[in-house]
Tab-separated table of N, CA and C in Angstrom:
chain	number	residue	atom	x	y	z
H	298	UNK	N	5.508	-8.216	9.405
H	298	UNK	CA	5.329	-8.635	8.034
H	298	UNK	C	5.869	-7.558	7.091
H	299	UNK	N	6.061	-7.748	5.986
H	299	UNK	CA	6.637	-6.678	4.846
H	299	UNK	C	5.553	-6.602	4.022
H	300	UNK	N	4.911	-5.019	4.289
H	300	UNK	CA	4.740	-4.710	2.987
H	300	UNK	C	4.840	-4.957	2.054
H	301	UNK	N	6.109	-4.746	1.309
H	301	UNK	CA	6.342	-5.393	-0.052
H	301	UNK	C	5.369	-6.533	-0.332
H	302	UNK	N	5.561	-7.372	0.182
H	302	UNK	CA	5.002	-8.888	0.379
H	302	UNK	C	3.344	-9.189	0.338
H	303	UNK	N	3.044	-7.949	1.505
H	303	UNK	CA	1.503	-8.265	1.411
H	303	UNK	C	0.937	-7.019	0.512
H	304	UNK	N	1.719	-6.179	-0.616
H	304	UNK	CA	0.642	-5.461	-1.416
H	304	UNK	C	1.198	-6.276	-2.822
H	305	UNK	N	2.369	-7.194	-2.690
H	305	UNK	CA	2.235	-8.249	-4.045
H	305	UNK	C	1.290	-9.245	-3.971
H	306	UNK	N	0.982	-9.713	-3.258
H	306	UNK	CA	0.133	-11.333	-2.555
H	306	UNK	C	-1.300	-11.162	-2.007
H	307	UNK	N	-1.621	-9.805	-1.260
H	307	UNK	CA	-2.578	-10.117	-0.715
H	307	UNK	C	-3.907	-9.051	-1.188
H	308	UNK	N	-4.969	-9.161	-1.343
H	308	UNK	CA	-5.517	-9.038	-1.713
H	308	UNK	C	-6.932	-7.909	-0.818
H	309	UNK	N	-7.050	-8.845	0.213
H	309	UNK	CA	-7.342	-8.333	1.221
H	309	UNK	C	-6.457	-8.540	2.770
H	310	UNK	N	-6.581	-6.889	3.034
H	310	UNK	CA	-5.518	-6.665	4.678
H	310	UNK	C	-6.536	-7.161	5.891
H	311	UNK	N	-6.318	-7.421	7.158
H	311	UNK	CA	-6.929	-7.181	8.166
H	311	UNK	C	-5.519	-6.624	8.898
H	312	UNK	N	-5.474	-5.471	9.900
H	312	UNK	CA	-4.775	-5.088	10.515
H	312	UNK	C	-5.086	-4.744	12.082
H	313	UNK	N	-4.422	-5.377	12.932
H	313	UNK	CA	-4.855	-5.978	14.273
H	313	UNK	C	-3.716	-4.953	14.772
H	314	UNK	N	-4.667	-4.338	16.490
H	314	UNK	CA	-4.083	-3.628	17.318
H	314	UNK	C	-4.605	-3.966	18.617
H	315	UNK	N	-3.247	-4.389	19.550
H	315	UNK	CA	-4.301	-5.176	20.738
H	315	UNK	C	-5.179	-5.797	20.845
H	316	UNK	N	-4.953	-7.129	19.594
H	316	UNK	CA	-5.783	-7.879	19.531
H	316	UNK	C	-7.226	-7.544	19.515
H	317	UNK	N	-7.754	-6.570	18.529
H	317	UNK	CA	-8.645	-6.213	17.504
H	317	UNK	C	-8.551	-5.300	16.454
H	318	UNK	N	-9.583	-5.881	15.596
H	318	UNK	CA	-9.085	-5.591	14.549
H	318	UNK	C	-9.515	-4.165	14.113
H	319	UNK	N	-8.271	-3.121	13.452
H	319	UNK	CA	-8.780	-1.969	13.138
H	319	UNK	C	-9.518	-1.432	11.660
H	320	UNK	N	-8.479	-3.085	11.245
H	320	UNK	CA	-9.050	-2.512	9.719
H	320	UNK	C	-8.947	-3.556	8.902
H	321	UNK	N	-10.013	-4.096	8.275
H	321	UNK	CA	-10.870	-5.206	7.446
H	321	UNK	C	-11.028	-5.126	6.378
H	322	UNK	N	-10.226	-4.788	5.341
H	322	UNK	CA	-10.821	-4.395	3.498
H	322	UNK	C	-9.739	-4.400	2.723
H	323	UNK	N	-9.867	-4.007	1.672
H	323	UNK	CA	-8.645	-3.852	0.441
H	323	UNK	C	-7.624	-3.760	1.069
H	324	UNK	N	-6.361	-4.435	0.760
H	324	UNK	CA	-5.198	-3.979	0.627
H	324	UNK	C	-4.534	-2.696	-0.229
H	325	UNK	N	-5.259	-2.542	-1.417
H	325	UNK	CA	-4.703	-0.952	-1.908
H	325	UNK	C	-5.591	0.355	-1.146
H	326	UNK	N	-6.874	-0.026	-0.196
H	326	UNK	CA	-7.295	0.780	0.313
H	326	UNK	C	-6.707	1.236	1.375
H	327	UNK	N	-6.312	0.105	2.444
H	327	UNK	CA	-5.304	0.756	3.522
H	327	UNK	C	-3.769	0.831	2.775
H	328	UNK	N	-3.199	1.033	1.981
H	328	UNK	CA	-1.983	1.032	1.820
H	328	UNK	C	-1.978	2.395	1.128
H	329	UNK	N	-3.079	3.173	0.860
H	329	UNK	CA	-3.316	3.955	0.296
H	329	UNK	C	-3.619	5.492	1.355
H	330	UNK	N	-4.062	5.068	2.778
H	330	UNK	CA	-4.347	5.595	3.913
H	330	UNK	C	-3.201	6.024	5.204
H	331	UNK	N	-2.394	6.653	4.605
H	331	UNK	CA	-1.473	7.272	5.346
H	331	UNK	C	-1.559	7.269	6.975
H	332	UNK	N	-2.899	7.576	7.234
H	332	UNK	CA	-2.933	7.987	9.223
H	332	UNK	C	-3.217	6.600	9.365
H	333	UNK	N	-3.765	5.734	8.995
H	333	UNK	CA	-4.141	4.030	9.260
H	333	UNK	C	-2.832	3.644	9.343
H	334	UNK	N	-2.330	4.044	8.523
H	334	UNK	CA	-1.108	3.010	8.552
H	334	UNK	C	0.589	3.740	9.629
H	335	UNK	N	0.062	4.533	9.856
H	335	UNK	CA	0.994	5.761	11.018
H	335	UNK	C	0.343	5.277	11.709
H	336	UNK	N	-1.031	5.687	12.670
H	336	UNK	CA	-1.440	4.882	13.609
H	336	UNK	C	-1.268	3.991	13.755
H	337	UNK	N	-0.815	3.165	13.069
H	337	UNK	CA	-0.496	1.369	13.734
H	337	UNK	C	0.769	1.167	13.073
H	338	UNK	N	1.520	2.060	13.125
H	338	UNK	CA	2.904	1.924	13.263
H	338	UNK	C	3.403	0.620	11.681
H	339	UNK	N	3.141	1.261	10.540
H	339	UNK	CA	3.178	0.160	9.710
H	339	UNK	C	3.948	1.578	8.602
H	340	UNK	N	4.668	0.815	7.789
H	340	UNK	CA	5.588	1.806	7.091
H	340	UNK	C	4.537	1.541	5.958
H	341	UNK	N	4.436	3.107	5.086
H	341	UNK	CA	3.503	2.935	3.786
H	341	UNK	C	4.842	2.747	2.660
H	342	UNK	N	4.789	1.707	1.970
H	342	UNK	CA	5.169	1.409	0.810
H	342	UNK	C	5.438	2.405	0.029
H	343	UNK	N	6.846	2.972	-0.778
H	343	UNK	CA	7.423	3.709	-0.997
H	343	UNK	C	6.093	3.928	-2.534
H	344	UNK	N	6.259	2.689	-3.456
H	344	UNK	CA	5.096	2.660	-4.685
H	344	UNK	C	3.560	3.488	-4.091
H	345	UNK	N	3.217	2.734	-2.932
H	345	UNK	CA	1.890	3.143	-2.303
H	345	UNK	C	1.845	4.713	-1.907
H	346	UNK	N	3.082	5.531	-1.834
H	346	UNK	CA	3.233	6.748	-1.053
H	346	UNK	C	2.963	7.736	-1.927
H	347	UNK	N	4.235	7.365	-3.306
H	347	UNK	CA	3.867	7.985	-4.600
H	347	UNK	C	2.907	8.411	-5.549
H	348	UNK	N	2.444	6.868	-5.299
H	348	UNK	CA	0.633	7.010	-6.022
H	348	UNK	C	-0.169	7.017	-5.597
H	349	UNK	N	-0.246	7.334	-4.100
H	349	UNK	CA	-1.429	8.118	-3.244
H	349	UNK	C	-1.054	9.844	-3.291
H	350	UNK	N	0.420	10.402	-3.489
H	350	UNK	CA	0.721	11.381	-3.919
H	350	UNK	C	-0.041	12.007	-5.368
H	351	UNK	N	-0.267	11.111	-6.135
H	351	UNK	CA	-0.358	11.314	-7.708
H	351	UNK	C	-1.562	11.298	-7.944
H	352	UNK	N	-2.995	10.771	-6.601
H	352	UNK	CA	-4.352	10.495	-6.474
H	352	UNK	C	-4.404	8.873	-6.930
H	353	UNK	N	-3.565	7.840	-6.507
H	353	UNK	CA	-4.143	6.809	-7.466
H	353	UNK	C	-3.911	5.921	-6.395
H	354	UNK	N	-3.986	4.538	-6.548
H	354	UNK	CA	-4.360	3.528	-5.082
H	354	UNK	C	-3.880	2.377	-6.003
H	355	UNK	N	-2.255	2.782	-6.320
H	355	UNK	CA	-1.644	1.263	-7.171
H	355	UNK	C	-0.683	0.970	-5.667
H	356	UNK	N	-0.754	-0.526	-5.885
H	356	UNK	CA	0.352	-1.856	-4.809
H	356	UNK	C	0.946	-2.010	-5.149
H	357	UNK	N	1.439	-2.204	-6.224
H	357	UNK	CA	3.056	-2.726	-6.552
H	357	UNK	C	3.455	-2.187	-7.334
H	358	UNK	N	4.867	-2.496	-7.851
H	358	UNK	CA	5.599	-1.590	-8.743
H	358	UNK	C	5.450	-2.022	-9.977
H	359	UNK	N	4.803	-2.732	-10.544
H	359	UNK	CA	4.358	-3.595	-11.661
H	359	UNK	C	3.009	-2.836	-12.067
H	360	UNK	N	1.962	-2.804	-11.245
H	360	UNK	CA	0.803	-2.022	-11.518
H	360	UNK	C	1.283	-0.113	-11.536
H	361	UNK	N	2.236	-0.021	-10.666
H	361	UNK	CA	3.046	1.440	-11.561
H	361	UNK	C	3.700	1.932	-12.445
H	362	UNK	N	4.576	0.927	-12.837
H	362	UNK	CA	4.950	0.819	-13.950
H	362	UNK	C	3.671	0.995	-15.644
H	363	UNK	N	2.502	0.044	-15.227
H	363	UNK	CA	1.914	-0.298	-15.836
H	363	UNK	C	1.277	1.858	-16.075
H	364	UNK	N	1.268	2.204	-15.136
H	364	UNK	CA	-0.042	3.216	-15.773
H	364	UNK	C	1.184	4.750	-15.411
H	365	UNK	N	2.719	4.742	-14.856
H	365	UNK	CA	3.609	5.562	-14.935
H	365	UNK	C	4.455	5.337	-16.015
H	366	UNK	N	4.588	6.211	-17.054
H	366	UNK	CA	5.713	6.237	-17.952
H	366	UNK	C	7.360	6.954	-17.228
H	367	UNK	N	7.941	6.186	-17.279
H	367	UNK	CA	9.256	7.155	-16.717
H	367	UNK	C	10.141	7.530	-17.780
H	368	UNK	N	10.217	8.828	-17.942
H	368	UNK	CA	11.548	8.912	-18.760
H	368	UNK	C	12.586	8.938	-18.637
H	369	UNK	N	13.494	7.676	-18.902
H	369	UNK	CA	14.707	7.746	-18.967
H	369	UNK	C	15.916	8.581	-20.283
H	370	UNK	N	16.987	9.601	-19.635
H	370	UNK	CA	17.591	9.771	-20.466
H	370	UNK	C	18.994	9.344	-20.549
C-alpha cells in the first residue's frame, strides 16, 4: 500500500506482521514512529519524517503546509 494514500484517507492504521497485528491506532501516531515503521519494513513518509523531526505528528502535506511557513525567494 502507499503511504501517501493511507496518511491522506485513513484515519486509523492497523499494521499486520505474519498475520498479526502489531499495531492498532492513529495513523499520525504510527507514521510518526520511526522503529514501528522500520520494523515492519514500511517507508516513513517524507511530510511524516520532517515533522516528527520538528516534534509534531502532521500526515499530509496539506496539514504541513497548514502550520509550516516556507519561504520562498
Amino acid at each position: 500500500h502507499s503511504t501517501h494514500v493511507i496518511t491522506n484517507y485513513a484515519q486509523r492504521l492497523i499494521i499486520m506482521k505474519k498475520g498479526k497485528a502489531v499495531f492498532d491506532g492513529k495513523t499520525a501516531d504510527a507514521m510518526a514512529d520511526e522503529k514501528l515503521l522500520s520494523k515492519n519494513n514500511i517507508k516513513m513518509p517524507a511530510v511524516a519524517k520532517i515533522s516528527s523531526m520538528l516534534g509534531c505528528k502532521l500526515k499530509t502535506l496539506e496539514e504541513f503546509k497548514k502550520v509550516v511557513k516556507i519561504n520562498k525567494q
